[in-house]
CSV table of C-alpha atoms in Angstrom, one decimal:
chain,number,residue,atom,x,y,z
A,915,MET,CA,-112.4,6.3,-2.0
A,916,PHE,CA,-113.5,10.0,-2.1
A,917,ASN,CA,-111.4,10.8,0.9
A,918,LYS,CA,-108.4,9.2,-0.6
A,919,ILE,CA,-108.8,11.3,-3.8
A,920,ILE,CA,-109.2,14.5,-1.7
A,921,LYS,CA,-106.0,13.7,0.3
A,922,ARG,CA,-104.1,12.9,-2.9
A,923,GLY,CA,-105.2,16.0,-4.6
A,924,SER,CA,-104.2,18.2,-1.6
A,925,ARG,CA,-100.6,17.1,-1.8
A,926,LYS,CA,-98.4,19.2,-4.1
A,927,PRO,CA,-96.7,16.8,-6.5
A,928,SER,CA,-92.9,16.9,-6.8
A,929,LYS,CA,-91.1,17.1,-10.1
A,930,SER,CA,-90.2,13.4,-9.8
A,931,ASP,CA,-93.8,12.5,-9.3
A,932,VAL,CA,-94.8,14.2,-12.5
A,933,SER,CA,-91.9,13.4,-14.7
A,934,GLU,CA,-91.1,9.8,-13.8
A,935,PRO,CA,-93.1,7.2,-15.6
A,936,SER,CA,-93.7,3.8,-14.0
A,937,ILE,CA,-94.4,0.4,-15.5
A,938,TYR,CA,-96.9,-0.3,-12.8
A,939,SER,CA,-100.5,0.3,-13.5
A,940,SER,CA,-100.8,2.8,-10.6
A,941,SER,CA,-97.7,4.0,-9.0
A,942,ALA,CA,-99.6,6.4,-6.8
A,943,ALA,CA,-101.8,3.5,-5.5
A,944,ALA,CA,-98.6,1.5,-5.0
A,945,ALA,CA,-97.1,4.3,-2.9
A,946,SER,CA,-100.1,4.4,-0.7
A,947,THR,CA,-100.1,0.7,-0.2
A,948,ARG,CA,-96.5,0.4,0.8
A,949,PRO,CA,-96.1,-1.2,4.3
A,950,PRO,CA,-95.2,1.4,7.0
A,951,SER,CA,-91.7,1.1,8.5
A,952,SER,CA,-90.6,1.5,12.1
A,953,ALA,CA,-86.8,1.6,12.1
A,954,ALA,CA,-83.9,2.8,10.0
A,955,VAL,CA,-82.3,0.5,7.4
A,956,ALA,CA,-78.9,0.3,9.1
A,957,ALA,CA,-76.4,2.2,11.1
A,958,VAL,CA,-74.9,3.5,7.9
A,959,THR,CA,-77.3,5.5,5.7
A,960,VAL,CA,-76.9,8.0,2.9
A,961,ASN,CA,-78.7,11.3,3.6
A,962,ASN,CA,-79.2,14.2,1.3
A,963,SER,CA,-81.3,17.2,1.9
A,964,SER,CA,-82.6,17.1,-1.7
A,965,ARG,CA,-84.2,13.7,-1.3
A,966,PRO,CA,-88.0,13.6,-1.2
A,967,THR,CA,-89.4,12.8,2.2
A,968,VAL,CA,-92.7,11.4,1.0
A,969,SER,CA,-91.9,7.8,1.8
A,970,PRO,CA,-90.9,6.6,5.3
A,971,PRO,CA,-87.5,5.0,5.8
A,972,LEU,CA,-87.0,1.4,4.9
A,973,THR,CA,-87.3,-1.1,7.7
A,974,SER,CA,-84.3,-3.4,8.4
A,975,SER,CA,-85.2,-6.9,9.6
A,976,ASN,CA,-83.7,-8.1,12.8
A,977,PRO,CA,-81.6,-11.1,11.9
A,978,SER,CA,-82.5,-12.7,15.3
A,979,LEU,CA,-86.1,-12.8,14.2
A,980,PRO,CA,-87.3,-15.5,11.7
A,981,ILE,CA,-87.4,-14.4,8.1
A,982,GLU,CA,-90.1,-16.0,6.0
A,983,PRO,CA,-89.9,-16.3,2.2
A,984,LEU,CA,-92.2,-14.2,0.1
A,985,PRO,CA,-94.1,-15.0,-3.1
A,986,LEU,CA,-92.1,-14.5,-6.4
A,987,LEU,CA,-92.6,-11.1,-8.0
A,988,ARG,CA,-93.7,-12.6,-11.3
A,989,GLU,CA,-96.5,-14.6,-9.5
A,990,VAL,CA,-98.3,-11.5,-8.2
A,991,PRO,CA,-100.4,-9.0,-10.1
A,992,ALA,CA,-98.6,-5.9,-11.4
A,993,GLN,CA,-100.2,-3.5,-9.0
A,994,GLU,CA,-98.9,-5.5,-6.0
A,995,ARG,CA,-95.3,-5.7,-7.2
A,996,PRO,CA,-94.1,-2.4,-5.8
A,997,SER,CA,-95.2,-3.4,-2.3
A,998,LEU,CA,-93.7,-6.9,-2.6
A,999,PHE,CA,-90.5,-5.4,-4.0
A,1000,SER,CA,-90.3,-3.2,-0.9
A,1001,ARG,CA,-90.8,-6.1,1.4
A,1002,LYS,CA,-88.1,-8.1,-0.3
A,1003,LEU,CA,-85.7,-5.2,0.1
A,1004,VAL,CA,-86.5,-5.3,3.9
A,1005,ILE,CA,-85.5,-8.9,4.0
A,1006,CYS,CA,-82.3,-8.2,2.0
A,1007,SER,CA,-81.4,-5.4,4.5
A,1008,ALA,CA,-80.8,-7.9,7.3
A,1009,VAL,CA,-77.1,-8.2,7.9
A,1010,PHE,CA,-75.9,-11.6,9.3
A,1011,ASP,CA,-72.9,-12.8,11.1
A,1012,PHE,CA,-70.9,-15.2,8.9
A,1013,SER,CA,-68.3,-16.1,11.5
A,1014,ASP,CA,-70.6,-18.9,12.5
A,1015,VAL,CA,-71.7,-20.8,9.3
A,1016,LEU,CA,-74.5,-22.6,11.0
A,1017,ARG,CA,-76.1,-19.7,12.8
A,1018,SER,CA,-79.2,-18.4,11.1
A,1019,ALA,CA,-78.6,-20.7,8.1
A,1020,ARG,CA,-82.2,-20.8,7.0
A,1021,GLU,CA,-82.5,-17.0,7.1
A,1022,LYS,CA,-79.3,-16.5,5.2
A,1023,GLU,CA,-80.5,-18.8,2.5
A,1024,VAL,CA,-83.8,-16.9,2.3
A,1025,LYS,CA,-81.9,-13.7,1.9
A,1026,ARG,CA,-79.7,-15.2,-0.8
A,1027,GLN,CA,-82.6,-16.5,-2.8
A,1028,THR,CA,-84.4,-13.1,-2.5
A,1029,LEU,CA,-81.3,-11.3,-3.7
A,1030,LEU,CA,-81.0,-13.7,-6.7
A,1031,GLU,CA,-84.6,-13.0,-7.6
A,1032,LEU,CA,-84.1,-9.2,-7.4
A,1033,VAL,CA,-81.0,-9.4,-9.6
A,1034,ASP,CA,-82.8,-11.4,-12.2
A,1035,TYR,CA,-85.9,-9.1,-11.9
A,1036,VAL,CA,-83.9,-5.9,-12.5
A,1037,GLN,CA,-81.6,-7.5,-15.1
A,1038,SER,CA,-84.5,-8.9,-17.2
A,1039,GLY,CA,-86.1,-5.5,-17.4
A,1040,SER,CA,-89.3,-6.7,-15.7
A,1041,SER,CA,-88.9,-3.9,-13.1
A,1042,GLY,CA,-89.0,-1.2,-15.7
A,1043,LYS,CA,-88.5,2.3,-14.2
A,1044,LEU,CA,-88.7,1.9,-10.5
A,1045,PRO,CA,-90.6,4.6,-8.6
A,1046,TYR,CA,-88.4,7.0,-6.9
A,1047,TYR,CA,-89.2,5.7,-3.4
A,1048,LEU,CA,-88.2,2.2,-4.4
A,1049,GLN,CA,-84.9,3.5,-5.8
A,1050,ASP,CA,-84.3,5.2,-2.4
A,1051,GLU,CA,-85.1,1.9,-0.6
A,1052,LEU,CA,-82.9,-0.1,-3.0
A,1053,ILE,CA,-79.8,2.2,-2.3
A,1054,LYS,CA,-80.5,2.1,1.4
A,1055,MET,CA,-80.5,-1.7,1.3
A,1056,VAL,CA,-77.3,-1.7,-0.7
A,1057,SER,CA,-75.7,0.7,1.9
A,1058,ALA,CA,-76.8,-1.5,4.8
A,1059,ASN,CA,-74.9,-4.4,3.3
A,1060,ILE,CA,-71.7,-3.0,1.8
A,1061,PHE,CA,-70.9,0.0,4.0
A,1062,ARG,CA,-69.1,-1.6,7.0
A,1063,CYS,CA,-65.9,-1.5,8.9
A,1064,LEU,CA,-63.2,-3.3,6.9
A,1065,PRO,CA,-61.5,-5.8,9.1
A,1066,PRO,CA,-57.7,-5.7,9.4
A,1067,SER,CA,-55.8,-8.6,7.8
A,1068,PRO,CA,-52.2,-10.0,7.9
A,1069,THR,CA,-51.6,-8.5,4.5
A,1070,SER,CA,-52.5,-4.9,5.5
A,1071,GLU,CA,-50.5,-5.3,8.8
A,1072,ALA,CA,-47.4,-6.5,6.9
A,1073,THR,CA,-47.6,-3.7,4.4
A,1074,SER,CA,-48.1,-1.0,7.0
A,1075,GLY,CA,-45.3,-2.3,9.1
A,1076,GLY,CA,-42.7,-1.0,6.7
A,1077,GLY,CA,-41.9,-4.4,5.2
A,1078,GLY,CA,-42.2,-2.9,1.7
A,1079,GLY,CA,-45.0,-5.3,0.7
A,1080,ALA,CA,-42.7,-8.1,-0.5
A,1081,ASP,CA,-44.0,-10.5,2.1
A,1082,ALA,CA,-47.6,-9.3,1.5
A,1083,GLU,CA,-47.6,-10.5,-2.1
A,1084,ASP,CA,-46.7,-14.1,-0.9
A,1085,GLU,CA,-49.7,-14.3,1.4
A,1086,ASP,CA,-53.1,-15.6,0.4
A,1087,PRO,CA,-55.6,-12.7,-0.1
A,1088,TYR,CA,-58.2,-12.1,2.5
A,1089,LEU,CA,-61.6,-13.3,1.5
A,1090,GLU,CA,-64.8,-11.7,2.9
A,1091,PRO,CA,-66.9,-14.3,4.8
A,1092,SER,CA,-70.1,-12.6,3.8
A,1093,TRP,CA,-69.3,-12.7,0.1
A,1094,PRO,CA,-72.3,-15.0,-0.8
A,1095,HIS,CA,-74.5,-12.1,0.1
A,1096,LEU,CA,-72.2,-9.2,-0.8
A,1097,ALA,CA,-71.6,-10.5,-4.4
A,1098,LEU,CA,-75.3,-10.5,-5.1
A,1099,VAL,CA,-75.8,-7.0,-3.5
A,1100,TYR,CA,-73.0,-5.7,-5.8
A,1101,GLU,CA,-74.5,-7.4,-8.8
A,1102,LEU,CA,-77.9,-5.8,-8.0
A,1103,LEU,CA,-76.4,-2.4,-7.7
A,1104,LEU,CA,-74.5,-2.9,-11.0
A,1105,ARG,CA,-77.6,-4.0,-12.8
A,1106,PHE,CA,-79.5,-1.0,-11.4
A,1107,VAL,CA,-76.8,1.5,-12.5
A,1108,VAL,CA,-76.4,0.1,-16.0
A,1109,SER,CA,-80.1,-0.4,-16.7
A,1110,SER,CA,-81.5,1.8,-19.5
A,1111,ASP,CA,-84.6,2.2,-17.3
A,1112,THR,CA,-82.6,4.0,-14.6
A,1113,ASP,CA,-83.2,7.7,-14.9
A,1114,THR,CA,-80.0,9.5,-13.7
A,1115,LYS,CA,-82.0,12.6,-12.8
A,1116,ILE,CA,-83.9,10.6,-10.2
A,1117,ALA,CA,-81.1,8.1,-9.2
A,1118,LYS,CA,-78.5,10.9,-8.5
A,1119,ARG,CA,-80.6,11.9,-5.5
A,1120,TYR,CA,-79.7,8.5,-3.9
A,1121,ILE,CA,-76.3,7.8,-5.5
A,1122,ASP,CA,-75.1,11.1,-4.2
A,1123,HIS,CA,-71.7,12.5,-3.0
A,1124,SER,CA,-72.0,10.8,0.4
A,1125,PHE,CA,-72.7,7.5,-1.2
A,1126,VAL,CA,-69.7,7.9,-3.6
A,1127,LEU,CA,-67.3,8.8,-0.8
A,1128,LYS,CA,-68.3,5.7,1.3
A,1129,PHE,CA,-68.1,3.6,-1.9
A,1130,LEU,CA,-64.6,4.8,-2.6
A,1131,ASP,CA,-63.5,3.9,1.0
A,1132,LEU,CA,-64.4,0.3,0.2
A,1133,PHE,CA,-61.5,0.1,-2.3
A,1134,ASP,CA,-59.3,-0.6,0.7
A,1135,SER,CA,-60.9,-4.0,1.0
A,1136,GLU,CA,-58.5,-6.9,1.0
A,1137,ASP,CA,-60.8,-9.1,-1.0
A,1138,PRO,CA,-59.8,-8.9,-4.7
A,1139,ARG,CA,-63.3,-10.0,-5.7
A,1140,GLU,CA,-64.9,-7.1,-4.0
A,1141,ARG,CA,-62.4,-4.6,-5.5
A,1142,GLU,CA,-63.2,-5.9,-8.9
A,1143,TYR,CA,-66.9,-5.3,-8.4
A,1144,LEU,CA,-66.2,-1.8,-7.0
A,1145,LYS,CA,-64.0,-1.0,-10.0
A,1146,THR,CA,-66.7,-2.0,-12.5
A,1147,ILE,CA,-69.5,-0.2,-10.7
A,1148,LEU,CA,-67.6,3.0,-10.1
A,1149,HIS,CA,-66.6,3.1,-13.7
A,1150,ARG,CA,-70.3,2.8,-14.7
A,1151,ILE,CA,-71.3,5.5,-12.2
A,1152,TYR,CA,-68.7,7.8,-13.6
A,1153,GLY,CA,-69.9,7.2,-17.1
A,1154,LYS,CA,-73.6,7.5,-16.4
A,1155,PHE,CA,-73.7,10.3,-13.7
A,1156,MET,CA,-71.9,13.2,-15.4
A,1157,VAL,CA,-72.7,15.5,-12.5
A,1158,HIS,CA,-70.5,13.3,-10.2
A,1159,ARG,CA,-67.4,13.2,-12.4
A,1160,PRO,CA,-65.4,16.2,-11.0
A,1161,PHE,CA,-66.2,15.0,-7.4
A,1162,ILE,CA,-65.1,11.4,-8.2
A,1163,ARG,CA,-61.8,12.6,-9.6
A,1164,LYS,CA,-61.2,14.9,-6.6
A,1165,ALA,CA,-62.0,12.1,-4.1
A,1166,ILE,CA,-59.6,9.7,-5.9
A,1167,ASN,CA,-57.0,12.4,-5.8
A,1168,ASN,CA,-57.4,12.7,-2.0
A,1169,ILE,CA,-57.0,8.9,-1.6
A,1170,PHE,CA,-53.7,9.1,-3.5
A,1171,TYR,CA,-52.5,12.0,-1.4
A,1172,ARG,CA,-53.2,10.1,1.8
A,1173,PHE,CA,-51.6,7.0,0.4
A,1174,ILE,CA,-48.4,8.8,-0.8
A,1175,PHE,CA,-47.7,11.1,2.1
A,1176,GLU,CA,-49.3,9.4,5.1
A,1177,THR,CA,-50.0,5.7,5.1
A,1178,GLU,CA,-48.3,4.1,2.0
A,1179,ARG,CA,-50.9,1.3,2.5
A,1180,HIS,CA,-54.0,0.9,0.4
A,1181,SER,CA,-55.3,-2.2,-1.3
A,1182,GLY,CA,-57.2,-0.6,-4.2
A,1183,ILE,CA,-54.6,1.7,-5.8
A,1184,GLY,CA,-54.3,-0.5,-8.8
A,1185,GLU,CA,-58.1,-0.7,-9.4
A,1186,LEU,CA,-58.4,3.1,-9.0
A,1187,LEU,CA,-55.6,3.6,-11.5
A,1188,GLU,CA,-57.4,1.2,-14.0
A,1189,ILE,CA,-60.5,3.5,-13.8
A,1190,LEU,CA,-58.4,6.6,-14.2
A,1191,GLY,CA,-56.7,5.0,-17.3
A,1192,SER,CA,-60.1,4.9,-19.0
A,1193,ILE,CA,-61.0,8.4,-17.8
A,1194,ILE,CA,-57.7,9.9,-19.0
A,1195,ASN,CA,-58.2,8.3,-22.4
A,1196,GLY,CA,-61.4,10.3,-22.7
A,1197,PHE,CA,-59.9,13.7,-21.8
A,1198,ALA,CA,-60.6,16.4,-24.4
A,1199,LEU,CA,-57.9,18.6,-25.9
A,1200,PRO,CA,-56.6,21.1,-25.0
A,1201,MET,CA,-56.2,19.4,-21.7
A,1202,LYS,CA,-57.5,21.3,-18.7
A,1203,GLU,CA,-55.1,22.7,-16.1
A,1204,GLU,CA,-56.9,20.6,-13.5
A,1205,HIS,CA,-55.8,17.4,-15.2
A,1206,LYS,CA,-52.2,18.5,-15.6
A,1207,LEU,CA,-52.0,19.3,-11.9
A,1208,PHE,CA,-53.4,15.9,-11.1
A,1209,LEU,CA,-50.6,14.4,-13.2
A,1210,VAL,CA,-47.9,16.4,-11.4
A,1211,ARG,CA,-49.3,16.3,-7.8
A,1212,ALA,CA,-50.7,12.8,-7.6
A,1213,LEU,CA,-49.7,10.4,-10.5
A,1214,ILE,CA,-46.0,11.2,-10.7
A,1215,PRO,CA,-45.5,11.0,-6.8
A,1216,LEU,CA,-47.2,7.6,-6.9
A,1217,HIS,CA,-43.7,6.4,-8.0
A,1218,LYS,CA,-42.4,7.1,-4.5
A,1219,PRO,CA,-43.9,4.4,-2.2
A,1220,LYS,CA,-42.0,1.1,-1.7
A,1221,VAL,CA,-45.0,-0.9,-2.9
A,1222,VAL,CA,-45.2,0.7,-6.3
A,1223,GLY,CA,-44.6,-2.7,-7.9
A,1224,GLY,CA,-48.1,-3.7,-6.9
A,1225,TYR,CA,-49.7,-1.1,-9.2
A,1226,HIS,CA,-46.9,0.0,-11.5
A,1227,GLN,CA,-48.4,-1.4,-14.6
A,1228,GLN,CA,-51.6,0.6,-14.2
A,1229,LEU,CA,-49.7,3.7,-13.2
A,1230,SER,CA,-47.4,3.4,-16.3
A,1231,TYR,CA,-50.5,3.2,-18.5
A,1232,CYS,CA,-52.0,6.4,-17.0
A,1233,ILE,CA,-48.7,8.3,-17.4
A,1234,THR,CA,-48.3,7.2,-21.0
A,1235,GLN,CA,-51.9,8.2,-21.7
A,1236,PHE,CA,-51.1,11.8,-20.6
A,1237,VAL,CA,-48.0,12.0,-22.9
A,1238,GLU,CA,-50.0,10.6,-25.8
A,1239,LYS,CA,-52.7,13.1,-25.2
A,1240,ASP,CA,-50.3,16.1,-24.9
A,1241,TYR,CA,-46.8,15.5,-26.1
A,1242,LYS,CA,-45.6,18.7,-24.3
A,1243,LEU,CA,-46.0,16.8,-21.0
A,1244,ALA,CA,-43.1,14.4,-21.9
A,1245,ASP,CA,-40.4,16.7,-20.3
A,1246,THR,CA,-42.5,17.1,-17.1
A,1247,VAL,CA,-43.1,13.4,-16.8
A,1248,ILE,CA,-39.5,12.3,-17.5
A,1249,ARG,CA,-38.1,14.8,-15.0
A,1250,GLY,CA,-40.7,13.7,-12.4
A,1251,LEU,CA,-39.6,10.1,-13.0
A,1252,LEU,CA,-35.9,11.0,-12.4
A,1253,LYS,CA,-36.9,12.8,-9.2
A,1254,TYR,CA,-38.3,9.6,-7.7
A,1255,TRP,CA,-35.7,7.3,-9.3
A,1256,PRO,CA,-34.8,4.6,-6.7
A,1257,VAL,CA,-31.2,4.5,-5.3
A,1258,THR,CA,-31.0,1.1,-3.7
A,1259,ASN,CA,-34.1,-0.8,-4.9
A,1260,CYS,CA,-33.0,-2.6,-8.1
A,1261,GLN,CA,-36.4,-4.1,-8.8
A,1262,LYS,CA,-38.0,-0.6,-8.9
A,1263,GLU,CA,-35.2,0.5,-11.2
A,1264,VAL,CA,-36.1,-2.2,-13.7
A,1265,LEU,CA,-39.8,-1.1,-13.5
A,1266,PHE,CA,-38.8,2.5,-14.0
A,1267,LEU,CA,-36.7,1.7,-17.1
A,1268,GLY,CA,-39.6,-0.2,-18.6
A,1269,GLU,CA,-41.9,2.8,-18.0
A,1270,LEU,CA,-39.2,5.1,-19.4
A,1271,GLU,CA,-39.1,3.2,-22.6
A,1272,GLU,CA,-42.9,3.5,-23.0
A,1273,ILE,CA,-42.7,7.2,-22.4
A,1274,LEU,CA,-39.8,7.8,-24.8
A,1275,GLU,CA,-41.6,5.9,-27.5
A,1276,VAL,CA,-44.3,8.6,-27.7
A,1277,THR,CA,-41.9,11.5,-27.0
A,1278,GLN,CA,-41.1,14.0,-29.8
A,1279,SER,CA,-37.7,15.4,-30.5
A,1280,ALA,CA,-38.3,18.9,-29.1
A,1281,GLU,CA,-39.4,17.6,-25.7
A,1282,PHE,CA,-36.6,15.0,-25.7
A,1283,GLN,CA,-33.9,17.6,-26.1
A,1284,ARG,CA,-35.1,19.4,-23.0
A,1285,CYS,CA,-34.5,16.5,-20.7
A,1286,MET,CA,-31.9,14.4,-22.5
A,1287,VAL,CA,-28.8,15.5,-20.4
A,1288,PRO,CA,-30.1,14.5,-16.9
A,1289,LEU,CA,-31.9,11.5,-18.5
A,1290,PHE,CA,-28.8,9.9,-20.0
A,1291,ARG,CA,-26.7,10.7,-17.0
A,1292,GLN,CA,-29.2,8.5,-15.1
A,1293,ILE,CA,-29.1,5.8,-17.9
A,1294,GLY,CA,-25.3,5.8,-17.7
A,1295,ARG,CA,-25.5,5.1,-14.0
A,1296,CYS,CA,-27.9,2.2,-14.7
A,1297,LEU,CA,-25.6,0.8,-17.4
A,1298,ASN,CA,-22.8,0.5,-14.7
A,1299,SER,CA,-25.1,-1.0,-12.1
A,1300,SER,CA,-23.7,-4.1,-10.5
A,1301,HIS,CA,-27.2,-5.7,-10.6
A,1302,PHE,CA,-27.2,-7.3,-14.1
A,1303,GLN,CA,-31.0,-6.9,-14.6
A,1304,VAL,CA,-30.8,-3.1,-14.2
A,1305,SER,CA,-27.8,-2.9,-16.6
A,1306,GLU,CA,-29.4,-5.3,-19.1
A,1307,ARG,CA,-32.8,-3.4,-19.0
A,1308,ALA,CA,-31.0,-0.1,-19.7
A,1309,LEU,CA,-29.2,-1.6,-22.7
A,1310,PHE,CA,-32.5,-2.9,-24.1
A,1311,LEU,CA,-33.4,0.8,-24.7
A,1312,TRP,CA,-31.2,0.6,-27.8
A,1313,ASN,CA,-33.5,-2.1,-29.2
A,1314,ASN,CA,-36.3,0.5,-29.7
A,1315,ASP,CA,-36.1,2.1,-33.1
A,1316,HIS,CA,-37.8,5.4,-32.0
A,1317,ILE,CA,-35.4,5.8,-29.1
A,1318,VAL,CA,-32.4,5.1,-31.3
A,1319,SER,CA,-33.6,7.7,-33.8
A,1320,LEU,CA,-33.9,10.3,-31.0
A,1321,ILE,CA,-30.4,9.4,-29.8
A,1322,ALA,CA,-29.0,9.6,-33.4
A,1323,GLN,CA,-30.5,13.1,-33.8
A,1324,ASN,CA,-28.8,14.3,-30.6
A,1325,ARG,CA,-25.7,12.1,-30.7
A,1326,SER,CA,-23.3,15.1,-30.2
A,1327,VAL,CA,-24.7,15.6,-26.7
A,1328,ILE,CA,-25.5,12.0,-25.8
A,1329,PHE,CA,-22.4,10.2,-27.0
A,1330,PRO,CA,-20.0,12.0,-24.6
A,1331,ILE,CA,-22.3,11.3,-21.7
A,1332,ILE,CA,-22.8,7.6,-22.3
A,1333,TYR,CA,-19.4,6.6,-23.8
A,1334,GLU,CA,-17.6,6.3,-20.4
A,1335,ALA,CA,-20.3,4.0,-19.0
A,1336,LEU,CA,-20.0,1.7,-22.0
A,1337,GLU,CA,-16.2,1.5,-21.7
A,1338,ARG,CA,-16.4,0.7,-18.0
A,1339,ASN,CA,-18.9,-2.1,-18.8
A,1340,ILE,CA,-16.6,-3.6,-21.4
A,1341,GLN,CA,-13.6,-3.4,-19.2
A,1342,SER,CA,-14.9,-4.6,-15.9
A,1343,HIS,CA,-18.6,-5.7,-15.8
A,1344,TRP,CA,-18.9,-9.2,-14.3
A,1345,ASN,CA,-21.9,-10.4,-16.4
A,1346,GLN,CA,-21.3,-11.8,-19.8
A,1347,ALA,CA,-24.7,-10.9,-21.2
A,1348,VAL,CA,-24.3,-7.3,-20.2
A,1349,HIS,CA,-20.8,-7.3,-21.7
A,1350,GLY,CA,-22.1,-8.6,-25.0
A,1351,LEU,CA,-25.0,-6.1,-25.1
A,1352,THR,CA,-22.6,-3.2,-24.3
A,1353,VAL,CA,-20.3,-4.3,-27.2
A,1354,ASN,CA,-23.4,-4.1,-29.6
A,1355,VAL,CA,-24.4,-0.7,-28.4
A,1356,ARG,CA,-20.8,0.6,-28.7
A,1357,LYS,CA,-20.7,-0.8,-32.3
A,1358,MET,CA,-23.9,1.0,-33.1
A,1359,PHE,CA,-22.4,4.3,-31.9
A,1360,LEU,CA,-19.3,3.6,-34.1
A,1361,GLU,CA,-21.5,3.0,-37.2
A,1362,MET,CA,-23.7,6.0,-36.4
A,1363,ASP,CA,-20.8,8.6,-36.4
A,1364,SER,CA,-17.3,7.3,-36.5
A,1365,ASP,CA,-15.7,10.7,-36.2
A,1366,LEU,CA,-17.6,11.5,-33.1
A,1367,PHE,CA,-16.9,8.1,-31.7
A,1368,LYS,CA,-13.1,8.6,-32.2
A,1369,GLU,CA,-13.4,12.0,-30.5
A,1370,CYS,CA,-15.2,10.5,-27.5
A,1371,GLN,CA,-12.6,7.8,-27.4
A,1372,ARG,CA,-9.7,10.3,-27.4
A,1373,GLN,CA,-11.4,12.4,-24.6
A,1374,TYR,CA,-11.9,9.2,-22.6
A,1375,ALA,CA,-8.3,8.2,-23.0
A,1376,GLU,CA,-7.2,11.7,-21.9
A,1377,LYS,CA,-9.5,11.6,-18.9
A,1378,GLU,CA,-8.2,8.2,-17.9
A,1379,ALA,CA,-4.6,9.3,-18.3
A,1380,LYS,CA,-5.3,12.3,-16.1
A,1381,SER,CA,-7.0,10.1,-13.6
A,1382,LYS,CA,-4.1,7.7,-13.6
A,1383,ALA,CA,-1.6,10.5,-13.2
A,1384,LEU,CA,-3.7,12.0,-10.3
A,1385,GLN,CA,-3.8,8.6,-8.7
A,1386,GLU,CA,-0.1,8.2,-8.9
A,1387,GLN,CA,0.4,11.6,-7.4
A,1388,ARG,CA,-1.9,10.7,-4.5
A,1389,GLU,CA,0.0,7.4,-3.9
A,1390,LEU,CA,3.3,9.3,-4.0
A,1391,ALA,CA,2.0,11.8,-1.5
A,1392,TRP,CA,0.9,9.1,0.8
A,1393,LYS,CA,4.3,7.4,0.5
A,1394,ARG,CA,6.0,10.6,1.4
A,1395,LEU,CA,3.8,11.0,4.4
A,1396,GLU,CA,4.5,7.4,5.5
A,1397,ASP,CA,8.3,8.0,5.1
A,1398,VAL,CA,8.0,11.2,7.2
A,1399,ALA,CA,6.0,9.4,9.9
A,1400,ALA,CA,8.5,6.5,9.9
A,1401,ARG,CA,11.5,8.9,10.4
A,1402,ALA,CA,9.7,10.7,13.1
A,1403,ALA,CA,8.9,7.5,14.9
A,1404,ALA,CA,12.5,6.3,14.6
A,1405,ALA,CA,13.8,9.7,16.0
A,1406,SER,CA,11.4,9.3,18.9
A,1407,ASP,CA,12.7,5.8,19.6
A,1408,ASP,CA,16.3,7.0,19.6
A,1409,MET,CA,15.5,9.8,22.1
A,1410,VAL,CA,13.8,7.3,24.4
A,1411,MET,CA,16.9,5.0,24.3
A,1412,VAL,CA,19.3,7.9,25.0
A,1413,ASN,CA,17.3,8.9,28.0
């Protein structure tokens, strides 16, 4: 005992040893009684030079060897729980092959039951504040299970093959075979992160930048259940570990860049945008230049990919949040939307018109005036679209009172732009619903300003007359050319006959 005290006294304590309380009666004694380990936890580990090197690395059990169940944590004395907790983490670090259901069935069930116990143990608060070395081993166990090569699936191949993602939506989602274990590992990580007993000053050594990067890579998983867990856990990490916030935003930014300009294939864009929607909602005012650049360089270009329909709802929410936070961004957002406006994809046009209505609903008059000319030129083209859903969705903009008030305030500019499109719909659009909605909008213009309406009507009549006269001149010119060509051909035939 005396030798142990001397050895313990000769070691210089780290800050974490001094400042971190433990629920165990003797954390130092528990550290000394931890079982030694002989191998690394898995091929994928999270290293950080700032981590303490007091404890040896966690051992990963070989799945080919038998795994025996251990006593329950609540059945052993408090001073023995750290050692038992560590041994249970070793069992949970074993990664099994789920391609064969019957292979290692007993060992798989032992691991599943052990994970269930650990989740319940951490969730109930029985664990208290885990010693730093157990936190390290816990994160290594989580890393051994979740950080893996994501297998390709028919969904990803169809999307990356340039099919636009339409066929991919019809296919059943890929489901991870090892989910019975993965779900419990994610649940354990979530409970550890949200626990009030988890000290961020200690935990940030293990949930570090390397861990966050690998964690973000998992968002490309085809399994929607896994992406849902990833979204929830990353959101909690962002909220609890303030030191990681700029890094997480930058890493998500890089994922978007790669998706937009390189691959146009990623399964987790929607989930990442859901997280960002909550983050943007918490931005302080005045908004930082970094956040505005993120809007212009990443969020707005996300309208470009063909598969935007898969995440458009979340993207539209993020964009609208920016405009609600800073109304001066409305002009930038609307012009960006017009830049990526689809030419031949009618379904995307319908989505864009819906998003445009949400943006205009929070746009103030001064910002509206800056972009109304190019905006209503595009809306005019949508009104005349042969696809009735596009034309109908554009006409629905006049059902929004705020948009109508913006149009009324600037009617002297907007009426002349939009009048021609309305007249063409009334005269020649094939869809009766579109025809009826166009008549209602035209009537609204007339009631709003009859003098301006008559002036637009006169200008349209003059333009049509000029266009008709020009068309007649062209037809006359073509007729003259045809006559000249006919006379020349006849003269050539006569010369041939004479010869």
